[in-house]
Amino acid sequence: MLQNRVKELRKELKLTQAELGKKVKVTRQTISFIEKGVYDPSVTLAIKISEALNQEIGEVFWIKHNNEIEK
């Protein structure tokens, strides 16, 4: 299962979902779905989001296996 810190990192930068969406060329709804874990972004979109949040991709997205503790 893909996990992410998009919401946390976006808020640290004081960006709205719409502003982040505009930076990476997707809708606010797409950012919302990613933050909620409803939608897994493509590799390209994950990289764009990570860059927009000034983070390495592994700091924003990771795979949680059933036996792992939350990051």
PQR file with spaces between the fields and no chain letter, atoms N, CA, C, O and H, PARSE charges and radii, in Angstrom:
ATOM       1  N    MET     1       0.847   -1.184    0.000 -0.4000 1.5000
ATOM       2  CA   MET     1       0.000    0.000    0.000 -0.0000 2.0000
ATOM       3  C    MET     1       0.893    1.247    0.000  0.5500 1.7000
ATOM       4  O    MET     1       1.809    1.355    0.815 -0.5500 1.4000
ATOM       5  N    LEU     2       0.628    2.177   -0.903 -0.4000 1.5000
ATOM       6  CA   LEU     2       1.406    3.400   -1.007 -0.0000 2.0000
ATOM       7  C    LEU     2       0.968    4.386    0.076  0.5500 1.7000
ATOM       8  O    LEU     2      -0.219    4.676    0.228 -0.5500 1.4000
ATOM       9  H    LEU     2      -0.116    2.090   -1.566  0.4000 1.0000
ATOM      10  N    GLN     3       1.932    4.885    0.812 -0.4000 1.5000
ATOM      11  CA   GLN     3       1.693    5.884    1.852 -0.0000 2.0000
ATOM      12  C    GLN     3       2.324    7.195    1.401  0.5500 1.7000
ATOM      13  O    GLN     3       3.194    7.203    0.531 -0.5500 1.4000
ATOM      14  H    GLN     3       2.896    4.649    0.688  0.4000 1.0000
ATOM      15  N    ASN     4       1.882    8.311    1.997 -0.4000 1.5000
ATOM      16  CA   ASN     4       2.498    9.585    1.629 -0.0000 2.0000
ATOM      17  C    ASN     4       2.372   10.620    2.744  0.5500 1.7000
ATOM      18  O    ASN     4       1.565   10.495    3.665 -0.5500 1.4000
ATOM      19  H    ASN     4       1.175    8.305    2.704  0.4000 1.0000
ATOM      20  N    ARG     5       3.207   11.642    2.614 -0.4000 1.5000
ATOM      21  CA   ARG     5       3.209   12.779    3.540 -0.0000 2.0000
ATOM      22  C    ARG     5       2.858   14.071    2.804  0.5500 1.7000
ATOM      23  O    ARG     5       3.256   15.155    3.230 -0.5500 1.4000
ATOM      24  H    ARG     5       3.862   11.743    1.866  0.4000 1.0000
ATOM      25  N    VAL     6       2.123   13.960    1.716 -0.4000 1.5000
ATOM      26  CA   VAL     6       1.835   15.134    0.888 -0.0000 2.0000
ATOM      27  C    VAL     6       1.145   16.227    1.694  0.5500 1.7000
ATOM      28  O    VAL     6       1.561   17.384    1.644 -0.5500 1.4000
ATOM      29  H    VAL     6       1.800   13.080    1.370  0.4000 1.0000
ATOM      30  N    LYS     7       0.105   15.881    2.430 -0.4000 1.5000
ATOM      31  CA   LYS     7      -0.652   16.893    3.180 -0.0000 2.0000
ATOM      32  C    LYS     7       0.243   17.610    4.191  0.5500 1.7000
ATOM      33  O    LYS     7       0.252   18.839    4.266 -0.5500 1.4000
ATOM      34  H    LYS     7      -0.234   14.941    2.470  0.4000 1.0000
ATOM      35  N    GLU     8       0.987   16.832    4.958 -0.4000 1.5000
ATOM      36  CA   GLU     8       1.879   17.404    5.980 -0.0000 2.0000
ATOM      37  C    GLU     8       2.901   18.352    5.347  0.5500 1.7000
ATOM      38  O    GLU     8       3.089   19.471    5.823 -0.5500 1.4000
ATOM      39  H    GLU     8       0.980   15.834    4.897  0.4000 1.0000
ATOM      40  N    LEU     9       3.548   17.911    4.291 -0.4000 1.5000
ATOM      41  CA   LEU     9       4.586   18.720    3.650 -0.0000 2.0000
ATOM      42  C    LEU     9       3.987   19.931    2.936  0.5500 1.7000
ATOM      43  O    LEU     9       4.579   21.011    2.939 -0.5500 1.4000
ATOM      44  H    LEU     9       3.395   17.001    3.905  0.4000 1.0000
ATOM      45  N    ARG    10       2.825   19.756    2.331 -0.4000 1.5000
ATOM      46  CA   ARG    10       2.149   20.868    1.665 -0.0000 2.0000
ATOM      47  C    ARG    10       1.809   21.959    2.674  0.5500 1.7000
ATOM      48  O    ARG    10       2.005   23.144    2.403 -0.5500 1.4000
ATOM      49  H    ARG    10       2.344   18.879    2.328  0.4000 1.0000
ATOM      50  N    LYS    11       1.303   21.559    3.831 -0.4000 1.5000
ATOM      51  CA   LYS    11       0.937   22.535    4.862 -0.0000 2.0000
ATOM      52  C    LYS    11       2.160   23.251    5.425  0.5500 1.7000
ATOM      53  O    LYS    11       2.092   24.436    5.753 -0.5500 1.4000
ATOM      54  H    LYS    11       1.144   20.596    4.050  0.4000 1.0000
ATOM      55  N    GLU    12       3.281   22.533    5.538 -0.4000 1.5000
ATOM      56  CA   GLU    12       4.523   23.169    6.003 -0.0000 2.0000
ATOM      57  C    GLU    12       4.931   24.304    5.066  0.5500 1.7000
ATOM      58  O    GLU    12       5.475   25.315    5.510 -0.5500 1.4000
ATOM      59  H    GLU    12       3.336   21.571    5.272  0.4000 1.0000
ATOM      60  N    LEU    13       4.668   24.136    3.774 -0.4000 1.5000
ATOM      61  CA   LEU    13       4.991   25.165    2.786 -0.0000 2.0000
ATOM      62  C    LEU    13       3.872   26.177    2.610  0.5500 1.7000
ATOM      63  O    LEU    13       3.970   27.086    1.786 -0.5500 1.4000
ATOM      64  H    LEU    13       4.226   23.314    3.414  0.4000 1.0000
ATOM      65  N    LYS    14       2.796   26.013    3.396 -0.4000 1.5000
ATOM      66  CA   LYS    14       1.639   26.919    3.349 -0.0000 2.0000
ATOM      67  C    LYS    14       1.015   26.973    1.951  0.5500 1.7000
ATOM      68  O    LYS    14       0.637   28.038    1.464 -0.5500 1.4000
ATOM      69  H    LYS    14       2.716   25.275    4.066  0.4000 1.0000
ATOM      70  N    LEU    15       0.917   25.806    1.322 -0.4000 1.5000
ATOM      71  CA   LEU    15       0.282   25.693    0.014 -0.0000 2.0000
ATOM      72  C    LEU    15      -1.110   25.091    0.180  0.5500 1.7000
ATOM      73  O    LEU    15      -1.316   24.206    1.011 -0.5500 1.4000
ATOM      74  H    LEU    15       1.224   24.940    1.718  0.4000 1.0000
ATOM      75  N    THR    16      -2.054   25.570   -0.608 -0.4000 1.5000
ATOM      76  CA   THR    16      -3.356   24.928   -0.650 -0.0000 2.0000
ATOM      77  C    THR    16      -3.273   23.739   -1.610  0.5500 1.7000
ATOM      78  O    THR    16      -2.310   23.603   -2.365 -0.5500 1.4000
ATOM      79  H    THR    16      -1.887   26.288   -1.283  0.4000 1.0000
ATOM      80  N    GLN    17      -4.282   22.895   -1.569 -0.4000 1.5000
ATOM      81  CA   GLN    17      -4.340   21.794   -2.522 -0.0000 2.0000
ATOM      82  C    GLN    17      -4.375   22.329   -3.949  0.5500 1.7000
ATOM      83  O    GLN    17      -3.733   21.777   -4.843 -0.5500 1.4000
ATOM      84  H    GLN    17      -5.064   23.006   -0.956  0.4000 1.0000
ATOM      85  N    ALA    18      -5.120   23.399   -4.156 -0.4000 1.5000
ATOM      86  CA   ALA    18      -5.232   23.999   -5.493 -0.0000 2.0000
ATOM      87  C    ALA    18      -3.883   24.526   -5.971  0.5500 1.7000
ATOM      88  O    ALA    18      -3.522   24.353   -7.135 -0.5500 1.4000
ATOM      89  H    ALA    18      -5.641   23.848   -3.430  0.4000 1.0000
ATOM      90  N    GLU    19      -3.135   25.172   -5.068 -0.4000 1.5000
ATOM      91  CA   GLU    19      -1.824   25.714   -5.445 -0.0000 2.0000
ATOM      92  C    GLU    19      -0.844   24.600   -5.804  0.5500 1.7000
ATOM      93  O    GLU    19      -0.106   24.705   -6.784 -0.5500 1.4000
ATOM      94  H    GLU    19      -3.428   25.313   -4.122  0.4000 1.0000
ATOM      95  N    LEU    20      -0.840   23.529   -5.003 -0.4000 1.5000
ATOM      96  CA   LEU    20       0.038   22.403   -5.319 -0.0000 2.0000
ATOM      97  C    LEU    20      -0.398   21.759   -6.632  0.5500 1.7000
ATOM      98  O    LEU    20       0.439   21.415   -7.467 -0.5500 1.4000
ATOM      99  H    LEU    20      -1.439   23.444   -4.207  0.4000 1.0000
ATOM     100  N    GLY    21      -1.698   21.600   -6.812 -0.4000 1.5000
ATOM     101  CA   GLY    21      -2.211   21.038   -8.063 -0.0000 2.0000
ATOM     102  C    GLY    21      -1.770   21.852   -9.270  0.5500 1.7000
ATOM     103  O    GLY    21      -1.374   21.296  -10.294 -0.5500 1.4000
ATOM     104  H    GLY    21      -2.378   21.880   -6.134  0.4000 1.0000
ATOM     105  N    LYS    22      -1.840   23.167   -9.142 -0.4000 1.5000
ATOM     106  CA   LYS    22      -1.426   24.039  -10.249 -0.0000 2.0000
ATOM     107  C    LYS    22       0.052   23.859  -10.568  0.5500 1.7000
ATOM     108  O    LYS    22       0.438   23.831  -11.736 -0.5500 1.4000
ATOM     109  H    LYS    22      -2.161   23.619   -8.310  0.4000 1.0000
ATOM     110  N    LYS    23       0.883   23.735   -9.532 -0.4000 1.5000
ATOM     111  CA   LYS    23       2.326   23.552   -9.730 -0.0000 2.0000
ATOM     112  C    LYS    23       2.638   22.269  -10.499  0.5500 1.7000
ATOM     113  O    LYS    23       3.576   22.230  -11.296 -0.5500 1.4000
ATOM     114  H    LYS    23       0.570   23.758   -8.583  0.4000 1.0000
ATOM     115  N    VAL    24       1.849   21.219  -10.258 -0.4000 1.5000
ATOM     116  CA   VAL    24       2.137   19.921  -10.874 -0.0000 2.0000
ATOM     117  C    VAL    24       1.149   19.582  -11.993  0.5500 1.7000
ATOM     118  O    VAL    24       1.169   18.480  -12.542 -0.5500 1.4000
ATOM     119  H    VAL    24       1.087   21.250   -9.611  0.4000 1.0000
ATOM     120  N    LYS    25       0.283   20.550  -12.321 -0.4000 1.5000
ATOM     121  CA   LYS    25      -0.656   20.429  -13.445 -0.0000 2.0000
ATOM     122  C    LYS    25      -1.697   19.323  -13.276  0.5500 1.7000
ATOM     123  O    LYS    25      -1.963   18.555  -14.200 -0.5500 1.4000
ATOM     124  H    LYS    25       0.267   21.445  -11.876  0.4000 1.0000
ATOM     125  N    VAL    26      -2.282   19.257  -12.076 -0.4000 1.5000
ATOM     126  CA   VAL    26      -3.435   18.383  -11.823 -0.0000 2.0000
ATOM     127  C    VAL    26      -4.468   19.194  -11.051  0.5500 1.7000
ATOM     128  O    VAL    26      -4.187   20.312  -10.619 -0.5500 1.4000
ATOM     129  H    VAL    26      -2.067   19.882  -11.325  0.4000 1.0000
ATOM     130  N    THR    27      -5.646   18.641  -10.879 -0.4000 1.5000
ATOM     131  CA   THR    27      -6.708   19.354  -10.162 -0.0000 2.0000
ATOM     132  C    THR    27      -6.510   19.269   -8.646  0.5500 1.7000
ATOM     133  O    THR    27      -5.766   18.434   -8.131 -0.5500 1.4000
ATOM     134  H    THR    27      -5.874   17.733  -11.229  0.4000 1.0000
ATOM     135  N    ARG    28      -7.204   20.163   -7.966 -0.4000 1.5000
ATOM     136  CA   ARG    28      -7.212   20.129   -6.501 -0.0000 2.0000
ATOM     137  C    ARG    28      -7.755   18.790   -6.020  0.5500 1.7000
ATOM     138  O    ARG    28      -7.276   18.241   -5.027 -0.5500 1.4000
ATOM     139  H    ARG    28      -7.809   20.841   -8.384  0.4000 1.0000
ATOM     140  N    GLN    29      -8.751   18.267   -6.721 -0.4000 1.5000
ATOM     141  CA   GLN    29      -9.346   16.998   -6.334 -0.0000 2.0000
ATOM     142  C    GLN    29      -8.323   15.857   -6.404  0.5500 1.7000
ATOM     143  O    GLN    29      -8.327   14.968   -5.553 -0.5500 1.4000
ATOM     144  H    GLN    29      -9.140   18.713   -7.527  0.4000 1.0000
ATOM     145  N    THR    30      -7.461   15.883   -7.404 -0.4000 1.5000
ATOM     146  CA   THR    30      -6.426   14.848   -7.518 -0.0000 2.0000
ATOM     147  C    THR    30      -5.495   14.907   -6.318  0.5500 1.7000
ATOM     148  O    THR    30      -5.145   13.868   -5.758 -0.5500 1.4000
ATOM     149  H    THR    30      -7.458   16.605   -8.096  0.4000 1.0000
ATOM     150  N    ILE    31      -5.090   16.108   -5.916 -0.4000 1.5000
ATOM     151  CA   ILE    31      -4.226   16.249   -4.736 -0.0000 2.0000
ATOM     152  C    ILE    31      -4.958   15.732   -3.503  0.5500 1.7000
ATOM     153  O    ILE    31      -4.366   15.037   -2.677 -0.5500 1.4000
ATOM     154  H    ILE    31      -5.375   16.951   -6.372  0.4000 1.0000
ATOM     155  N    SER    32      -6.232   16.063   -3.372 -0.4000 1.5000
ATOM     156  CA   SER    32      -7.027   15.593   -2.241 -0.0000 2.0000
ATOM     157  C    SER    32      -7.067   14.067   -2.201  0.5500 1.7000
ATOM     158  O    SER    32      -6.863   13.469   -1.144 -0.5500 1.4000
ATOM     159  H    SER    32      -6.713   16.627   -4.043  0.4000 1.0000
ATOM     160  N    PHE    33      -7.328   13.439   -3.335 -0.4000 1.5000
ATOM     161  CA   PHE    33      -7.391   11.974   -3.396 -0.0000 2.0000
ATOM     162  C    PHE    33      -6.045   11.335   -3.068  0.5500 1.7000
ATOM     163  O    PHE    33      -5.996   10.291   -2.418 -0.5500 1.4000
ATOM     164  H    PHE    33      -7.494   13.925   -4.193  0.4000 1.0000
ATOM     165  N    ILE    34      -4.959   11.952   -3.512 -0.4000 1.5000
ATOM     166  CA   ILE    34      -3.618   11.437   -3.190 -0.0000 2.0000
ATOM     167  C    ILE    34      -3.378   11.532   -1.688  0.5500 1.7000
ATOM     168  O    ILE    34      -2.916   10.575   -1.067 -0.5500 1.4000
ATOM     169  H    ILE    34      -4.999   12.800   -4.040  0.4000 1.0000
ATOM     170  N    GLU    35      -3.690   12.685   -1.107 -0.4000 1.5000
ATOM     171  CA   GLU    35      -3.488   12.872    0.331 -0.0000 2.0000
ATOM     172  C    GLU    35      -4.285   11.865    1.155  0.5500 1.7000
ATOM     173  O    GLU    35      -3.802   11.387    2.181 -0.5500 1.4000
ATOM     174  H    GLU    35      -4.066   13.462   -1.611  0.4000 1.0000
ATOM     175  N    LYS    36      -5.486   11.542    0.721 -0.4000 1.5000
ATOM     176  CA   LYS    36      -6.341   10.599    1.446 -0.0000 2.0000
ATOM     177  C    LYS    36      -5.973    9.144    1.178  0.5500 1.7000
ATOM     178  O    LYS    36      -6.480    8.243    1.847 -0.5500 1.4000
ATOM     179  H    LYS    36      -5.878   11.931   -0.112  0.4000 1.0000
ATOM     180  N    GLY    37      -5.095    8.908    0.204 -0.4000 1.5000
ATOM     181  CA   GLY    37      -4.730    7.544   -0.133 -0.0000 2.0000
ATOM     182  C    GLY    37      -5.740    6.845   -1.015  0.5500 1.7000
ATOM     183  O    GLY    37      -5.694    5.626   -1.177 -0.5500 1.4000
ATOM     184  H    GLY    37      -4.683    9.640   -0.339  0.4000 1.0000
ATOM     185  N    VAL    38      -6.659    7.618   -1.591 -0.4000 1.5000
ATOM     186  CA   VAL    38      -7.683    7.064   -2.480 -0.0000 2.0000
ATOM     187  C    VAL    38      -7.095    6.796   -3.862  0.5500 1.7000
ATOM     188  O    VAL    38      -7.534    5.887   -4.566 -0.5500 1.4000
ATOM     189  H    VAL    38      -6.697    8.608   -1.459  0.4000 1.0000
ATOM     190  N    TYR    39      -6.097    7.596   -4.245 -0.4000 1.5000
ATOM     191  CA   TYR    39      -5.508    7.531   -5.576 -0.0000 2.0000
ATOM     192  C    TYR    39      -3.987    7.482   -5.442  0.5500 1.7000
ATOM     193  O    TYR    39      -3.390    8.292   -4.734 -0.5500 1.4000
ATOM     194  H    TYR    39      -5.740    8.335   -3.673  0.4000 1.0000
ATOM     195  N    ASP    40      -3.371    6.521   -6.132 -0.4000 1.5000
ATOM     196  CA   ASP    40      -1.911    6.448   -6.187 -0.0000 2.0000
ATOM     197  C    ASP    40      -1.435    7.162   -7.448  0.5500 1.7000
ATOM     198  O    ASP    40      -1.858    6.811   -8.550 -0.5500 1.4000
ATOM     199  H    ASP    40      -3.857    5.863   -6.707  0.4000 1.0000
ATOM     200  N    PRO    41      -0.566    8.153   -7.304 -0.5600 1.5000
ATOM     201  CA   PRO    41      -0.111    8.897   -8.475  0.2800 2.0000
ATOM     202  C    PRO    41       0.822    8.051   -9.342  0.5500 1.7000
ATOM     203  O    PRO    41       1.428    7.086   -8.876 -0.5500 1.4000
ATOM     204  N    SER    42       0.919    8.434  -10.604 -0.4000 1.5000
ATOM     205  CA   SER    42       1.903    7.814  -11.489 -0.0000 2.0000
ATOM     206  C    SER    42       3.295    8.165  -10.960  0.5500 1.7000
ATOM     207  O    SER    42       3.440    9.061  -10.129 -0.5500 1.4000
ATOM     208  H    SER    42       0.427    9.218  -10.983  0.4000 1.0000
ATOM     209  N    VAL    43       4.289    7.472  -11.434 -0.4000 1.5000
ATOM     210  CA   VAL    43       5.670    7.768  -11.030 -0.0000 2.0000
ATOM     211  C    VAL    43       6.014    9.206  -11.403  0.5500 1.7000
ATOM     212  O    VAL    43       6.621    9.932  -10.615 -0.5500 1.4000
ATOM     213  H    VAL    43       4.170    6.743  -12.109  0.4000 1.0000
ATOM     214  N    THR    44       5.628    9.608  -12.595 -0.4000 1.5000
ATOM     215  CA   THR    44       5.920   10.973  -13.049 -0.0000 2.0000
ATOM     216  C    THR    44       5.273   12.001  -12.135  0.5500 1.7000
ATOM     217  O    THR    44       5.920   12.975  -11.749 -0.5500 1.4000
ATOM     218  H    THR    44       5.135    9.019  -13.236  0.4000 1.0000
ATOM     219  N    LEU    45       4.013   11.802  -11.782 -0.4000 1.5000
ATOM     220  CA   LEU    45       3.325   12.748  -10.908 -0.0000 2.0000
ATOM     221  C    LEU    45       3.929   12.727   -9.510  0.5500 1.7000
ATOM     222  O    LEU    45       4.056   13.781   -8.887 -0.5500 1.4000
ATOM     223  H    LEU    45       3.487   11.011  -12.095  0.4000 1.0000
ATOM     224  N    ALA    46       4.300   11.572   -9.007 -0.4000 1.5000
ATOM     225  CA   ALA    46       4.927   11.492   -7.682 -0.0000 2.0000
ATOM     226  C    ALA    46       6.234   12.282   -7.657  0.5500 1.7000
ATOM     227  O    ALA    46       6.533   12.966   -6.678 -0.5500 1.4000
ATOM     228  H    ALA    46       4.197   10.715   -9.513  0.4000 1.0000
ATOM     229  N    ILE    47       7.007   12.184   -8.731 -0.4000 1.5000
ATOM     230  CA   ILE    47       8.263   12.942   -8.819 -0.0000 2.0000
ATOM     231  C    ILE    47       7.969   14.435   -8.857  0.5500 1.7000
ATOM     232  O    ILE    47       8.628   15.210   -8.164 -0.5500 1.4000
ATOM     233  H    ILE    47       6.764   11.628   -9.526  0.4000 1.0000
ATOM     234  N    LYS    48       6.986   14.851   -9.660 -0.4000 1.5000
ATOM     235  CA   LYS    48       6.637   16.273   -9.748 -0.0000 2.0000
ATOM     236  C    LYS    48       6.177   16.813   -8.391  0.5500 1.7000
ATOM     237  O    LYS    48       6.556   17.916   -7.998 -0.5500 1.4000
ATOM     238  H    LYS    48       6.451   14.222  -10.223  0.4000 1.0000
ATOM     239  N    ILE    49       5.368   16.041   -7.686 -0.4000 1.5000
ATOM     240  CA   ILE    49       4.893   16.469   -6.364 -0.0000 2.0000
ATOM     241  C    ILE    49       6.065   16.586   -5.400  0.5500 1.7000
ATOM     242  O    ILE    49       6.164   17.565   -4.661 -0.5500 1.4000
ATOM     243  H    ILE    49       5.060   15.145   -8.006  0.4000 1.0000
ATOM     244  N    SER    50       6.939   15.611   -5.404 -0.4000 1.5000
ATOM     245  CA   SER    50       8.114   15.650   -4.521 -0.0000 2.0000
ATOM     246  C    SER    50       8.973   16.868   -4.805  0.5500 1.7000
ATOM     247  O    SER    50       9.431   17.541   -3.882 -0.5500 1.4000
ATOM     248  H    SER    50       6.858   14.816   -6.005  0.4000 1.0000
ATOM     249  N    GLU    51       9.192   17.151   -6.077 -0.4000 1.5000
ATOM     250  CA   GLU    51       9.976   18.332   -6.448 -0.0000 2.0000
ATOM     251  C    GLU    51       9.279   19.623   -6.010  0.5500 1.7000
ATOM     252  O    GLU    51       9.929   20.544   -5.515 -0.5500 1.4000
ATOM     253  H    GLU    51       8.820   16.605   -6.827  0.4000 1.0000
ATOM     254  N    ALA    52       7.963   19.687   -6.190 -0.4000 1.5000
ATOM     255  CA   ALA    52       7.209   20.882   -5.791 -0.0000 2.0000
ATOM     256  C    ALA    52       7.257   21.086   -4.278  0.5500 1.7000
ATOM     257  O    ALA    52       7.160   22.213   -3.793 -0.5500 1.4000
ATOM     258  H    ALA    52       7.435   18.939   -6.592  0.4000 1.0000
ATOM     259  N    LEU    53       7.408   19.988   -3.536 -0.4000 1.5000
ATOM     260  CA   LEU    53       7.486   20.061   -2.076 -0.0000 2.0000
ATOM     261  C    LEU    53       8.930   20.126   -1.575  0.5500 1.7000
ATOM     262  O    LEU    53       9.178   20.093   -0.370 -0.5500 1.4000
ATOM     263  H    LEU    53       7.487   19.072   -3.930  0.4000 1.0000
ATOM     264  N    ASN    54       9.881   20.218   -2.511 -0.4000 1.5000
ATOM     265  CA   ASN    54      11.312   20.325   -2.184 -0.0000 2.0000
ATOM     266  C    ASN    54      11.817   19.142   -1.362  0.5500 1.7000
ATOM     267  O    ASN    54      12.586   19.310   -0.416 -0.5500 1.4000
ATOM     268  H    ASN    54       9.680   20.244   -3.490  0.4000 1.0000
ATOM     269  N    GLN    55      11.372   17.949   -1.738 -0.4000 1.5000
ATOM     270  CA   GLN    55      11.738   16.736   -0.997 -0.0000 2.0000
ATOM     271  C    GLN    55      12.196   15.645   -1.959  0.5500 1.7000
ATOM     272  O    GLN    55      11.835   15.649   -3.136 -0.5500 1.4000
ATOM     273  H    GLN    55      10.747   17.813   -2.506  0.4000 1.0000
ATOM     274  N    GLU    56      12.998   14.709   -1.443 -0.4000 1.5000
ATOM     275  CA   GLU    56      13.313   13.499   -2.180 -0.0000 2.0000
ATOM     276  C    GLU    56      12.044   12.653   -2.232  0.5500 1.7000
ATOM     277  O    GLU    56      11.238   12.690   -1.302 -0.5500 1.4000
ATOM     278  H    GLU    56      13.291   14.706   -0.487  0.4000 1.0000
ATOM     279  N    ILE    57      11.862   11.904   -3.289 -0.4000 1.5000
ATOM     280  CA   ILE    57      10.632   11.138   -3.456 -0.0000 2.0000
ATOM     281  C    ILE    57      10.379   10.170   -2.302  0.5500 1.7000
ATOM     282  O    ILE    57       9.230    9.973   -1.909 -0.5500 1.4000
ATOM     283  H    ILE    57      12.517   11.874   -4.044  0.4000 1.0000
ATOM     284  N    GLY    58      11.428    9.567   -1.756 -0.4000 1.5000
ATOM     285  CA   GLY    58      11.278    8.629   -0.650 -0.0000 2.0000
ATOM     286  C    GLY    58      10.831    9.274    0.649  0.5500 1.7000
ATOM     287  O    GLY    58      10.367    8.584    1.557 -0.5500 1.4000
ATOM     288  H    GLY    58      12.362    9.728   -2.075  0.4000 1.0000
ATOM     289  N    GLU    59      10.964   10.583    0.748 -0.4000 1.5000
ATOM     290  CA   GLU    59      10.480   11.318    1.922 -0.0000 2.0000
ATOM     291  C    GLU    59       8.999   11.657    1.799  0.5500 1.7000
ATOM     292  O    GLU    59       8.349   11.993    2.789 -0.5500 1.4000
ATOM     293  H    GLU    59      11.340   11.143    0.011  0.4000 1.0000
ATOM     294  N    VAL    60       8.474   11.568    0.591 -0.4000 1.5000
ATOM     295  CA   VAL    60       7.079   11.915    0.348 -0.0000 2.0000
ATOM     296  C    VAL    60       6.217   10.664    0.179  0.5500 1.7000
ATOM     297  O    VAL    60       5.114   10.583    0.719 -0.5500 1.4000
ATOM     298  H    VAL    60       9.002   11.295   -0.213  0.4000 1.0000
ATOM     299  N    PHE    61       6.729    9.695   -0.572 -0.4000 1.5000
ATOM     300  CA   PHE    61       5.987    8.474   -0.873 -0.0000 2.0000
ATOM     301  C    PHE    61       6.800    7.251   -0.486  0.5500 1.7000
ATOM     302  O    PHE    61       8.018    7.230   -0.662 -0.5500 1.4000
ATOM     303  H    PHE    61       7.625    9.761   -1.011  0.4000 1.0000
ATOM     304  N    TRP    62       6.126    6.225    0.044 -0.4000 1.5000
ATOM     305  CA   TRP    62       6.764    4.950    0.339 -0.0000 2.0000
ATOM     306  C    TRP    62       5.695    3.867    0.361  0.5500 1.7000
ATOM     307  O    TRP    62       4.502    4.149    0.477 -0.5500 1.4000
ATOM     308  H    TRP    62       5.137    6.242    0.187  0.4000 1.0000
ATOM     309  N    ILE    63       6.144    2.635    0.249 -0.4000 1.5000
ATOM     310  CA   ILE    63       5.224    1.498    0.290 -0.0000 2.0000
ATOM     311  C    ILE    63       5.209    0.937    1.696  0.5500 1.7000
ATOM     312  O    ILE    63       6.255    0.614    2.259 -0.5500 1.4000
ATOM     313  H    ILE    63       7.113    2.406    0.155  0.4000 1.0000
ATOM     314  N    LYS    64       4.022    0.825    2.255 -0.4000 1.5000
ATOM     315  CA   LYS    64       3.852    0.235    3.587 -0.0000 2.0000
ATOM     316  C    LYS    64       3.440   -1.221    3.418  0.5500 1.7000
ATOM     317  O    LYS    64       2.416   -1.535    2.811 -0.5500 1.4000
ATOM     318  H    LYS    64       3.172    1.088    1.797  0.4000 1.0000
ATOM     319  N    HIS    65       4.246   -2.077    3.960 -0.4000 1.5000
ATOM     320  CA   HIS    65       3.903   -3.499    3.950 -0.0000 2.0000
ATOM     321  C    HIS    65       3.076   -3.801    5.197  0.5500 1.7000
ATOM     322  O    HIS    65       3.144   -3.059    6.177 -0.5500 1.4000
ATOM     323  H    HIS    65       5.078   -1.822    4.453  0.4000 1.0000
ATOM     324  N    ASN    66       2.312   -4.860    5.170 -0.4000 1.5000
ATOM     325  CA   ASN    66       1.384   -5.189    6.268 -0.0000 2.0000
ATOM     326  C    ASN    66       2.026   -5.210    7.636  0.5500 1.7000
ATOM     327  O    ASN    66       1.378   -4.839    8.615 -0.5500 1.4000
ATOM     328  H    ASN    66       2.257   -5.462    4.374  0.4000 1.0000
ATOM     329  N    ASN    67       3.289   -5.633    7.743 -0.4000 1.5000
ATOM     330  CA   ASN    67       3.928   -5.772    9.052 -0.0000 2.0000
ATOM     331  C    ASN    67       4.748   -4.552    9.466  0.5500 1.7000
ATOM     332  O    ASN    67       5.428   -4.597   10.491 -0.5500 1.4000
ATOM     333  H    ASN    67       3.815   -5.934    6.947  0.4000 1.0000
ATOM     334  N    GLU    68       4.702   -3.472    8.703 -0.4000 1.5000
ATOM     335  CA   GLU    68       5.499   -2.287    9.023 -0.0000 2.0000
ATOM     336  C    GLU    68       4.730   -1.322    9.922  0.5500 1.7000
ATOM     337  O    GLU    68       3.501   -1.249    9.890 -0.5500 1.4000
ATOM     338  H    GLU    68       4.149   -3.435    7.870  0.4000 1.0000
ATOM     339  N    ILE    69       5.486   -0.596   10.713 -0.4000 1.5000
ATOM     340  CA   ILE    69       4.944    0.466   11.558 -0.0000 2.0000
ATOM     341  C    ILE    69       4.838    1.727   10.716  0.5500 1.7000
ATOM     342  O    ILE    69       5.646    1.939    9.811 -0.5500 1.4000
ATOM     343  H    ILE    69       6.484   -0.656   10.739  0.4000 1.0000
ATOM     344  N    GLU    70       3.851    2.565   11.002 -0.4000 1.5000
ATOM     345  CA   GLU    70       3.683    3.823   10.270 -0.0000 2.0000
ATOM     346  C    GLU    70       4.948    4.658   10.373  0.5500 1.7000
ATOM     347  O    GLU    70       5.641    4.626   11.389 -0.5500 1.4000
ATOM     348  H    GLU    70       3.194    2.394   11.736  0.4000 1.0000
ATOM     349  N    LYS    71       5.246    5.404    9.317 -0.4000 1.5000
ATOM     350  CA   LYS    71       6.418    6.283    9.255 -0.0000 2.0000
ATOM     351  C    LYS    71       6.145    7.557   10.034  0.5500 1.7000
ATOM     352  O    LYS    71       7.007    8.433   10.107 -0.5500 1.4000
ATOM     353  H    LYS    71       4.682    5.430    8.491  0.4000 1.0000
